[in-house]
């Protein structure tokens, strides 16, 4: 076991203890990750690539573009962890009317709760208790009923959840939790060498922000206020699938169905939007869908995931970038979802990669290019960008059915190390469009 393996194993072993409540893990456990790393990393260990995109999402402001020694690592990872807490605090401060914490401490759409399979009696009881029915329906074509209720005036989200659960008599009640993008996109263009192309016929789906693609076939649908609204992250994912802006996609020739669940909504990326997007993609008979977003478990979304999988869809999801001590990420952790982590150009697992309850594959997630919303090739980093590459390879075999497609993917995945870090192996290593240089910037 090399020094990098020892570091990851140390943190993995630390997380084998019974997990505390989610709120405790979010507020206490995650910020401790840099401390664990600083204790576990030998002085000579080289854990990050020689070149790292510089200031991204403000997380590495003040840190140089190159992390070349272990003493710099705890500082960089510490800034990333602190930045996550700062961004959460900023979201709550700047959008207090739209975003709130639920009873687990997760961020969610403020002032509203979701109930699965409501009946008329529940709707009437909720109205008498001061809840206002904001939306009621069935997730498109899946036979899953839901209702969204606005909270009584003056009721906190946690208080509203508690009150609704009393009324719901065993039905699933949840907040409409938010999901966040799991990758970073540089703001400055760079140049790179061409990657190998993978020709794919048929459709492929993605759920993310909006995208702008130069060339390639794409149909786009919005599931949030102001959507579709193209952005860098969604465009980067789309470019890695079907190509754009000098980036060769891994599924060139596929027709891309892109669902924008963010739009202009401060509370975009919520569970209900993702559920509706999955139903739309299922109606389009999309065999493989990639979701490079992470959030907490949600009962309505879990049912929709199960339903579309039952209709043959393979869902591929990123494990996120909150580090190996983070709580399990969703949708990657839902049963049957293909969970994907990222590796750098040397085939080493990304130190910031998050975790899921299971791990299926790794794919390139650093030392690579994708297109930004302006059509330029830019440096990207994160498990976000590994997921579409893995999805593209699986799509090549999707017409064989799920079991055969995964057997085919397994046969070409290069075994690289422990399954806890690499799953069943690395897919699509030749799909990376290699940058000649990295440029810093913010998404």
CSV table of C-alpha atoms in Angstrom, one decimal:
chain,number,residue,atom,x,y,z
A,1,UNK,CA,0.0,0.0,0.0
A,2,UNK,CA,1.5,3.3,-1.1
A,3,UNK,CA,1.3,6.6,0.9
A,4,UNK,CA,-1.7,7.8,-1.0
A,5,UNK,CA,-3.5,4.5,-0.3
A,6,UNK,CA,-2.6,4.7,3.3
A,7,UNK,CA,-4.2,8.2,3.6
A,8,UNK,CA,-7.4,7.2,1.9
A,9,UNK,CA,-7.6,3.9,4.0
A,10,UNK,CA,-7.1,5.9,7.2
A,11,UNK,CA,-10.1,8.1,6.5
A,12,UNK,CA,-12.2,5.2,5.2
A,13,UNK,CA,-11.5,3.3,8.4
A,14,UNK,CA,-12.5,6.4,10.4
A,15,UNK,CA,-15.9,6.5,8.7
A,16,UNK,CA,-16.7,2.8,9.5
A,17,UNK,CA,-17.9,3.8,12.9
A,18,UNK,CA,-21.7,4.2,13.3
A,19,UNK,CA,-22.6,7.4,11.7
A,20,UNK,CA,-24.0,10.2,13.9
A,21,UNK,CA,-27.2,12.1,12.8
A,22,UNK,CA,-26.9,13.9,9.4
A,23,UNK,CA,-26.9,17.4,10.9
A,24,UNK,CA,-23.9,16.4,13.2
A,25,UNK,CA,-22.1,14.9,10.2
A,26,UNK,CA,-22.7,18.0,8.1
A,27,UNK,CA,-21.7,20.6,10.6
A,28,UNK,CA,-18.9,18.7,12.5
A,29,UNK,CA,-17.7,15.7,10.7
A,30,UNK,CA,-17.1,17.2,7.3
A,31,UNK,CA,-15.0,20.1,8.6
A,32,UNK,CA,-12.8,17.6,10.4
A,33,UNK,CA,-11.7,16.0,7.2
A,34,UNK,CA,-8.8,18.4,6.6
A,35,UNK,CA,-7.5,17.6,10.1
A,36,UNK,CA,-7.7,13.9,9.5
A,37,UNK,CA,-5.8,14.4,6.2
A,38,UNK,CA,-3.1,16.5,7.9
A,39,UNK,CA,-2.6,13.7,10.4
A,40,UNK,CA,-2.6,10.9,7.9
A,41,UNK,CA,-0.5,12.3,5.0
A,42,UNK,CA,3.3,11.6,5.2
A,43,UNK,CA,5.4,14.6,4.5
A,44,UNK,CA,6.6,13.3,1.2
A,45,UNK,CA,3.3,12.2,-0.2
A,46,UNK,CA,2.2,13.8,-3.5
A,47,UNK,CA,-1.6,13.5,-3.5
A,48,UNK,CA,-2.8,16.1,-5.9
A,49,UNK,CA,-1.7,16.5,-9.6
A,50,UNK,CA,1.2,18.7,-10.2
A,51,UNK,CA,-1.2,21.2,-11.8
A,52,UNK,CA,-4.6,22.0,-10.4
A,53,UNK,CA,-7.1,24.6,-11.7
A,54,UNK,CA,-6.5,27.7,-9.6
A,55,UNK,CA,-9.3,29.8,-8.1
A,56,UNK,CA,-12.5,27.8,-8.6
A,57,UNK,CA,-15.8,28.7,-6.9
A,58,UNK,CA,-13.7,30.9,-4.7
A,59,UNK,CA,-12.6,27.7,-2.9
A,60,UNK,CA,-8.9,28.1,-3.6
A,61,UNK,CA,-8.6,31.9,-3.5
A,62,UNK,CA,-5.2,32.7,-2.2
A,63,UNK,CA,-3.8,29.2,-3.0
A,64,UNK,CA,-1.4,29.0,-5.9
A,65,UNK,CA,-2.3,27.1,-9.1
A,66,UNK,CA,0.3,24.4,-8.3
A,67,UNK,CA,0.1,22.1,-5.3
A,68,UNK,CA,3.4,20.3,-5.3
A,69,UNK,CA,4.1,19.3,-1.7
A,70,UNK,CA,2.1,17.6,1.1
A,71,UNK,CA,2.4,20.6,3.5
A,72,UNK,CA,0.3,22.6,1.0
A,73,UNK,CA,-2.4,19.9,0.9
A,74,UNK,CA,-4.1,20.4,4.3
A,75,UNK,CA,-4.3,24.1,3.6
A,76,UNK,CA,-5.9,23.6,0.1
A,77,UNK,CA,-8.3,20.9,1.4
A,78,UNK,CA,-9.1,23.0,4.4
A,79,UNK,CA,-10.0,26.0,2.3
A,80,UNK,CA,-12.3,23.8,0.2
A,81,UNK,CA,-14.0,22.5,3.3
A,82,UNK,CA,-14.4,26.0,4.7
A,83,UNK,CA,-15.6,27.3,1.4
A,84,UNK,CA,-18.4,24.8,1.4
A,85,UNK,CA,-19.6,26.0,4.8
A,86,UNK,CA,-19.2,29.6,3.6
A,87,UNK,CA,-21.2,29.0,0.5
A,88,UNK,CA,-24.0,27.3,2.5
A,89,UNK,CA,-24.0,30.3,4.9
A,90,UNK,CA,-24.0,32.7,1.9
A,91,UNK,CA,-26.9,30.9,0.3
A,92,UNK,CA,-28.9,31.1,3.5
A,93,UNK,CA,-28.1,34.7,3.9
A,94,UNK,CA,-28.7,35.9,0.4
A,95,UNK,CA,-31.8,33.7,-0.3
A,96,UNK,CA,-33.5,33.4,3.0
A,97,UNK,CA,-36.9,33.7,1.4
A,98,UNK,CA,-36.1,30.8,-1.0
A,99,UNK,CA,-33.8,28.4,0.9
A,100,UNK,CA,-33.9,27.0,4.5
A,101,UNK,CA,-32.5,24.1,6.5
A,102,UNK,CA,-34.7,21.1,6.9
A,103,UNK,CA,-34.9,19.0,10.1
A,104,UNK,CA,-31.7,17.2,9.2
A,105,UNK,CA,-29.7,20.4,8.5
A,106,UNK,CA,-29.8,19.9,4.7
A,107,UNK,CA,-30.6,22.9,2.4
A,108,UNK,CA,-34.1,22.8,0.9
A,109,UNK,CA,-36.7,25.0,-0.8
A,110,UNK,CA,-38.0,27.2,2.0
A,111,UNK,CA,-41.6,27.3,3.0
A,112,UNK,CA,-42.7,24.0,1.4
A,113,UNK,CA,-43.0,20.3,2.1
A,114,UNK,CA,-43.6,17.3,-0.1
A,115,UNK,CA,-46.0,14.4,0.6
A,116,UNK,CA,-46.1,11.1,-1.4
A,117,UNK,CA,-49.4,9.8,-2.6
A,118,UNK,CA,-51.7,12.3,-0.8
A,119,UNK,CA,-55.5,11.7,-0.8
A,120,UNK,CA,-58.3,14.1,-0.5
A,121,UNK,CA,-58.7,13.6,3.2
A,122,UNK,CA,-55.1,14.6,3.8
A,123,UNK,CA,-55.4,17.7,1.6
A,124,UNK,CA,-58.5,18.7,3.6
A,125,UNK,CA,-56.8,18.0,7.0
A,126,UNK,CA,-53.7,20.0,5.9
A,127,UNK,CA,-55.9,22.9,4.9
A,128,UNK,CA,-57.5,23.0,8.3
A,129,UNK,CA,-54.0,23.0,9.9
A,130,UNK,CA,-53.1,26.1,7.9
A,131,UNK,CA,-51.1,24.4,5.0
A,132,UNK,CA,-51.9,25.7,1.5
A,133,UNK,CA,-51.9,23.2,-1.4
A,134,UNK,CA,-49.4,24.6,-3.9
A,135,UNK,CA,-49.2,21.7,-6.4
A,136,UNK,CA,-50.7,18.2,-6.6
A,137,UNK,CA,-50.3,15.7,-9.4
A,138,UNK,CA,-48.6,12.5,-10.6
A,139,UNK,CA,-45.0,12.2,-11.7
A,140,UNK,CA,-45.4,12.0,-15.5
A,141,UNK,CA,-46.3,8.5,-16.6
A,142,UNK,CA,-45.0,6.7,-13.4
A,143,UNK,CA,-48.1,6.5,-11.3
A,144,UNK,CA,-46.4,8.2,-8.3
A,145,UNK,CA,-48.7,10.8,-6.7
A,146,UNK,CA,-47.3,13.8,-4.8
A,147,UNK,CA,-48.4,17.1,-3.3
A,148,UNK,CA,-46.4,20.2,-2.4
A,149,UNK,CA,-47.8,22.3,0.4
A,150,UNK,CA,-46.8,25.8,1.5
A,151,UNK,CA,-46.3,26.0,5.2
A,152,UNK,CA,-48.6,27.9,7.6
A,153,UNK,CA,-47.6,31.5,8.2
A,154,UNK,CA,-44.8,31.7,10.7
A,155,UNK,CA,-44.0,28.0,10.7
A,156,UNK,CA,-40.3,27.0,10.2
A,157,UNK,CA,-39.5,24.3,7.7
A,158,UNK,CA,-38.5,21.9,10.5
A,159,UNK,CA,-41.7,22.7,12.3
A,160,UNK,CA,-43.8,22.3,9.2
A,161,UNK,CA,-42.3,18.8,8.5
A,162,UNK,CA,-43.1,17.7,12.0
A,163,UNK,CA,-46.7,19.0,11.8
A,164,UNK,CA,-47.3,17.4,8.3
A,165,UNK,CA,-45.9,14.0,9.5
A,166,UNK,CA,-48.6,14.0,12.2
A,167,UNK,CA,-51.3,14.6,9.5
A,168,UNK,CA,-49.8,12.2,6.9
A,169,UNK,CA,-50.4,9.0,8.9
A,170,UNK,CA,-47.4,7.1,7.6
A,171,UNK,CA,-47.0,8.7,4.2
A,172,UNK,CA,-43.6,9.9,3.2
A,173,UNK,CA,-43.1,13.6,4.1
A,174,UNK,CA,-40.0,15.4,3.2
A,175,UNK,CA,-38.4,18.8,2.4
A,176,UNK,CA,-37.7,19.6,-1.2
A,177,UNK,CA,-33.9,19.2,-0.7
A,178,UNK,CA,-31.4,20.9,-3.0
A,179,UNK,CA,-28.7,19.1,-5.0
A,180,UNK,CA,-25.5,20.8,-6.0
A,181,UNK,CA,-23.2,20.4,-8.9
A,182,UNK,CA,-20.1,18.3,-8.2
A,183,UNK,CA,-17.4,19.8,-10.4
A,184,UNK,CA,-15.4,23.0,-11.1
A,185,UNK,CA,-15.0,24.8,-14.4
A,186,UNK,CA,-12.2,27.2,-15.1
A,187,UNK,CA,-13.0,30.6,-16.5
A,188,UNK,CA,-10.1,30.9,-18.9
A,189,UNK,CA,-9.8,29.0,-22.1
A,190,UNK,CA,-6.8,26.7,-22.8
A,191,UNK,CA,-5.7,24.4,-25.5
A,192,UNK,CA,-5.4,20.7,-25.6
A,193,UNK,CA,-4.8,17.5,-27.6
A,194,UNK,CA,-7.7,15.6,-29.1
A,195,UNK,CA,-9.2,12.7,-27.2
A,196,UNK,CA,-10.4,9.5,-28.6
A,197,UNK,CA,-14.0,9.6,-29.8
A,198,UNK,CA,-16.7,7.1,-29.0
A,199,UNK,CA,-19.4,6.7,-31.6
A,200,UNK,CA,-22.8,6.1,-30.1
A,201,UNK,CA,-26.2,5.8,-31.8
A,202,UNK,CA,-29.4,6.5,-30.0
A,203,UNK,CA,-30.3,8.8,-27.2
A,204,UNK,CA,-28.6,9.7,-23.9
A,205,UNK,CA,-29.9,11.9,-21.1
A,206,UNK,CA,-28.4,14.3,-18.6
A,207,UNK,CA,-29.9,16.2,-15.7
A,208,UNK,CA,-28.0,19.3,-14.8
A,209,UNK,CA,-28.0,23.0,-15.6
A,210,UNK,CA,-28.7,24.3,-19.0
A,211,UNK,CA,-26.3,23.8,-21.9
A,212,UNK,CA,-25.1,25.4,-25.1
A,213,UNK,CA,-23.6,23.0,-27.6
A,214,UNK,CA,-21.8,23.9,-30.8
A,215,UNK,CA,-22.8,21.1,-33.1
A,216,UNK,CA,-24.4,17.8,-32.1
A,217,UNK,CA,-28.1,17.0,-31.7
A,218,UNK,CA,-29.7,18.1,-28.4
A,219,UNK,CA,-33.2,18.6,-27.1
A,220,UNK,CA,-33.5,20.6,-24.0
A,221,UNK,CA,-36.3,20.9,-21.4
A,222,UNK,CA,-36.6,23.1,-18.3
A,223,UNK,CA,-37.8,22.1,-14.9
A,224,UNK,CA,-37.1,25.2,-12.9
A,225,UNK,CA,-38.0,28.9,-13.1
A,226,UNK,CA,-36.2,30.5,-16.1
A,227,UNK,CA,-35.1,27.2,-17.5
A,228,UNK,CA,-33.5,26.2,-19.8
A,229,UNK,CA,-30.7,28.7,-19.0
A,230,UNK,CA,-27.3,27.7,-20.3
A,231,UNK,CA,-24.4,27.6,-17.9
A,232,UNK,CA,-20.8,26.4,-17.7
A,233,UNK,CA,-21.4,23.2,-15.7
A,234,UNK,CA,-24.2,21.9,-17.8
A,235,UNK,CA,-22.4,22.8,-21.0
A,236,UNK,CA,-19.3,21.0,-19.8
A,237,UNK,CA,-21.2,17.8,-19.1
A,238,UNK,CA,-22.9,18.0,-22.5
A,239,UNK,CA,-19.6,18.5,-24.3
A,240,UNK,CA,-18.1,15.5,-22.7
A,241,UNK,CA,-21.0,13.4,-24.0
A,242,UNK,CA,-21.5,14.7,-27.6
A,243,UNK,CA,-18.6,17.1,-28.1
A,244,UNK,CA,-18.4,20.9,-28.4
A,245,UNK,CA,-15.9,23.7,-28.5
A,246,UNK,CA,-12.9,21.6,-29.5
A,247,UNK,CA,-13.7,18.9,-26.9
A,248,UNK,CA,-14.4,15.5,-28.4
A,249,UNK,CA,-17.3,13.8,-26.8
A,250,UNK,CA,-17.3,10.2,-25.6
A,251,UNK,CA,-20.7,9.6,-27.1
A,252,UNK,CA,-20.4,11.4,-30.4
A,253,UNK,CA,-23.4,10.6,-32.6
A,254,UNK,CA,-25.9,10.3,-29.7
A,255,UNK,CA,-28.9,12.5,-29.5
A,256,UNK,CA,-28.7,14.3,-26.1
A,257,UNK,CA,-31.8,15.0,-24.1
A,258,UNK,CA,-30.8,17.6,-21.5
A,259,UNK,CA,-33.0,18.5,-18.5
A,260,UNK,CA,-32.2,21.8,-16.8
A,261,UNK,CA,-33.3,21.6,-13.1
A,262,UNK,CA,-31.7,24.9,-12.1
A,263,UNK,CA,-32.7,27.7,-14.5
A,264,UNK,CA,-32.7,31.0,-12.7
A,265,UNK,CA,-34.1,29.6,-9.5
A,266,UNK,CA,-32.1,30.1,-6.3
A,267,UNK,CA,-33.7,26.9,-5.0
A,268,UNK,CA,-33.1,25.0,-8.3
A,269,UNK,CA,-31.7,21.5,-8.3
A,270,UNK,CA,-34.5,20.4,-5.9
A,271,UNK,CA,-35.7,16.8,-5.5
A,272,UNK,CA,-39.0,17.5,-7.2
A,273,UNK,CA,-37.4,19.0,-10.2
A,274,UNK,CA,-35.0,16.1,-10.6
A,275,UNK,CA,-38.0,13.6,-10.2
A,276,UNK,CA,-39.9,15.4,-13.0
A,277,UNK,CA,-36.8,15.5,-15.2
A,278,UNK,CA,-36.3,11.7,-14.8
A,279,UNK,CA,-39.9,11.1,-15.8
A,280,UNK,CA,-39.5,13.3,-18.9
A,281,UNK,CA,-36.4,11.4,-19.9
A,282,UNK,CA,-38.2,8.1,-19.3
A,283,UNK,CA,-41.0,9.2,-21.6
A,284,UNK,CA,-38.3,9.8,-24.3
A,285,UNK,CA,-37.1,6.2,-23.8
A,286,UNK,CA,-33.6,7.4,-22.9
A,287,UNK,CA,-31.6,4.3,-21.9
A,288,UNK,CA,-28.9,6.0,-19.9
A,289,UNK,CA,-29.0,9.2,-17.9
A,290,UNK,CA,-26.1,11.0,-16.2
A,291,UNK,CA,-26.6,13.1,-13.1
A,292,UNK,CA,-23.6,15.0,-11.9
A,293,UNK,CA,-25.4,16.4,-8.9
A,294,UNK,CA,-25.3,15.5,-5.2
A,295,UNK,CA,-27.7,16.0,-2.3
A,296,UNK,CA,-29.3,14.0,0.5
A,297,UNK,CA,-31.7,11.1,0.2
A,298,UNK,CA,-35.3,12.1,-0.6
A,299,UNK,CA,-38.2,9.6,-0.5
A,300,UNK,CA,-40.1,11.0,-3.5
A,301,UNK,CA,-36.9,11.0,-5.7
A,302,UNK,CA,-36.0,7.6,-4.4
A,303,UNK,CA,-39.4,6.2,-5.7
A,304,UNK,CA,-39.0,7.9,-9.1
A,305,UNK,CA,-35.4,6.5,-9.4
A,306,UNK,CA,-36.7,3.0,-8.7
A,307,UNK,CA,-39.6,3.5,-11.1
A,308,UNK,CA,-37.5,4.6,-14.1
A,309,UNK,CA,-35.0,1.9,-13.4
A,310,UNK,CA,-37.9,-0.5,-13.6
A,311,UNK,CA,-38.6,0.8,-17.1
A,312,UNK,CA,-35.1,0.1,-18.2
A,313,UNK,CA,-33.2,3.3,-17.6
A,314,UNK,CA,-29.7,3.1,-16.3
A,315,UNK,CA,-28.8,6.1,-14.1
A,316,UNK,CA,-25.1,7.1,-13.8
A,317,UNK,CA,-24.3,9.6,-11.0
A,318,UNK,CA,-21.2,11.3,-9.6
A,319,UNK,CA,-20.2,10.7,-6.0
A,320,UNK,CA,-19.4,14.4,-5.4
A,321,UNK,CA,-16.4,16.3,-4.1
A,322,UNK,CA,-17.0,16.6,-0.3
A,323,UNK,CA,-14.2,14.1,0.5
A,324,UNK,CA,-14.2,10.5,1.7
A,325,UNK,CA,-15.4,11.4,5.2
A,326,UNK,CA,-18.6,13.1,3.9
A,327,UNK,CA,-22.0,11.5,4.3
A,328,UNK,CA,-23.1,9.3,1.4
A,329,UNK,CA,-24.1,11.3,-1.7
A,330,UNK,CA,-27.4,10.9,-3.6
A,331,UNK,CA,-28.6,10.0,-6.2
A,332,UNK,CA,-25.4,8.0,-6.5
A,333,UNK,CA,-26.3,6.1,-3.3
A,334,UNK,CA,-29.8,5.0,-4.4
A,335,UNK,CA,-30.0,1.2,-5.1
A,336,UNK,CA,-29.2,0.4,-8.7
A,337,UNK,CA,-27.7,3.8,-9.6
A,338,UNK,CA,-24.2,3.5,-11.1
A,339,UNK,CA,-21.9,5.5,-8.8
A,340,UNK,CA,-18.8,7.0,-10.4
A,341,UNK,CA,-15.8,8.6,-8.9
A,342,UNK,CA,-12.9,10.5,-10.6
A,343,UNK,CA,-9.3,9.9,-11.3
A,344,UNK,CA,-6.4,12.1,-12.5
A,345,UNK,CA,-4.1,11.7,-15.5
A,346,UNK,CA,-2.0,9.2,-13.4
A,347,UNK,CA,-5.0,7.1,-12.7
A,348,UNK,CA,-5.1,8.1,-9.0
A,349,UNK,CA,-8.4,8.7,-7.3
A,350,UNK,CA,-9.2,12.3,-6.7
A,351,UNK,CA,-8.4,13.2,-3.1
A,352,UNK,CA,-11.6,15.3,-2.8
A,353,UNK,CA,-13.9,12.6,-4.2
A,354,UNK,CA,-16.9,12.0,-2.1
A,355,UNK,CA,-18.5,8.6,-1.4
A,356,UNK,CA,-21.7,6.7,-2.0
A,357,UNK,CA,-23.1,3.6,-0.3
A,358,UNK,CA,-21.6,1.7,-3.2
A,359,UNK,CA,-19.1,2.5,-5.9
A,360,UNK,CA,-19.2,1.1,-9.4
A,361,UNK,CA,-16.6,2.8,-11.6
A,362,UNK,CA,-14.0,5.5,-11.9
A,363,UNK,CA,-13.4,7.6,-14.9
A,364,UNK,CA,-11.2,10.7,-15.8
A,365,UNK,CA,-12.2,13.7,-13.6
A,366,UNK,CA,-9.1,15.9,-13.7
A,367,UNK,CA,-6.2,17.0,-16.0
A,368,UNK,CA,-8.8,17.4,-18.8
A,369,UNK,CA,-10.9,19.8,-20.8
A,370,UNK,CA,-14.5,20.4,-21.4
A,371,UNK,CA,-16.4,23.2,-23.1
A,372,UNK,CA,-17.8,26.2,-21.3
A,373,UNK,CA,-21.0,28.1,-22.2
A,374,UNK,CA,-19.1,30.3,-24.6
A,375,UNK,CA,-17.9,27.3,-26.5
A,376,UNK,CA,-14.3,27.5,-25.3
A,377,UNK,CA,-12.2,24.5,-24.1
A,378,UNK,CA,-11.5,25.0,-20.4
A,379,UNK,CA,-9.9,23.0,-17.6
A,380,UNK,CA,-12.4,21.1,-15.4
A,381,UNK,CA,-12.0,19.0,-12.2
A,382,UNK,CA,-14.3,16.9,-10.2
A,383,UNK,CA,-16.4,13.7,-10.2
A,384,UNK,CA,-19.0,15.6,-12.2
A,385,UNK,CA,-16.9,15.1,-15.3
A,386,UNK,CA,-16.1,11.5,-14.7
A,387,UNK,CA,-19.8,10.5,-14.7
A,388,UNK,CA,-20.6,11.4,-18.3
A,389,UNK,CA,-17.6,9.6,-19.6
A,390,UNK,CA,-18.6,6.4,-17.7
A,391,UNK,CA,-22.2,6.9,-19.0
A,392,UNK,CA,-21.0,7.2,-22.5
A,393,UNK,CA,-19.3,3.8,-22.4
A,394,UNK,CA,-22.3,2.1,-20.8
A,395,UNK,CA,-24.5,3.7,-23.5
A,396,UNK,CA,-22.6,1.8,-26.2
A,397,UNK,CA,-24.0,-1.4,-24.8
A,398,UNK,CA,-27.4,-0.2,-23.5
A,399,UNK,CA,-29.4,-1.9,-26.2
A,400,UNK,CA,-28.2,-5.2,-24.8
A,401,UNK,CA,-30.1,-4.6,-21.6
A,402,UNK,CA,-28.8,-3.5,-18.2
A,403,UNK,CA,-27.1,-6.7,-17.1
A,404,UNK,CA,-25.3,-7.2,-20.4
A,405,UNK,CA,-24.3,-3.6,-20.6
A,406,UNK,CA,-22.7,-3.6,-17.2
A,407,UNK,CA,-20.9,-6.9,-18.0
A,408,UNK,CA,-19.5,-5.3,-21.1
A,409,UNK,CA,-18.5,-2.2,-19.2
A,410,UNK,CA,-16.9,-4.4,-16.6
A,411,UNK,CA,-14.9,-6.2,-19.2
A,412,UNK,CA,-13.3,-3.0,-20.5
A,413,UNK,CA,-12.8,-1.3,-17.1
A,414,UNK,CA,-9.1,-1.3,-16.0
A,415,UNK,CA,-8.6,-2.7,-12.5
A,416,UNK,CA,-6.7,0.0,-10.7
A,417,UNK,CA,-6.9,-0.6,-6.9
A,418,UNK,CA,-9.3,-1.1,-4.0
A,419,UNK,CA,-13.0,-1.3,-4.9
A,420,UNK,CA,-13.6,1.3,-2.2
A,421,UNK,CA,-11.7,3.8,-4.3
A,422,UNK,CA,-12.1,2.6,-7.9
A,423,UNK,CA,-15.2,0.4,-8.0
A,424,UNK,CA,-14.9,-2.3,-10.6
A,425,UNK,CA,-12.3,-0.3,-12.5
A,426,UNK,CA,-11.6,2.8,-14.6
A,427,UNK,CA,-13.6,3.4,-17.7
A,428,UNK,CA,-12.9,5.7,-20.7
A,429,UNK,CA,-9.3,6.5,-19.9
A,430,UNK,CA,-8.7,7.5,-23.5
A,431,UNK,CA,-11.7,9.8,-23.6
A,432,UNK,CA,-9.9,12.7,-21.8
A,433,UNK,CA,-9.2,15.8,-24.0
A,434,UNK,CA,-5.8,16.6,-22.5
A,435,UNK,CA,-5.0,20.2,-21.6
A,436,UNK,CA,-1.6,21.6,-22.6
A,437,UNK,CA,-1.9,24.0,-19.6
A,438,UNK,CA,-4.4,24.8,-16.9
A,439,UNK,CA,-5.9,28.2,-16.3
A,440,UNK,CA,-7.5,29.4,-13.1
A,441,UNK,CA,-10.9,30.8,-12.8
A,442,UNK,CA,-14.3,30.6,-11.2
A,443,UNK,CA,-17.5,28.9,-12.4
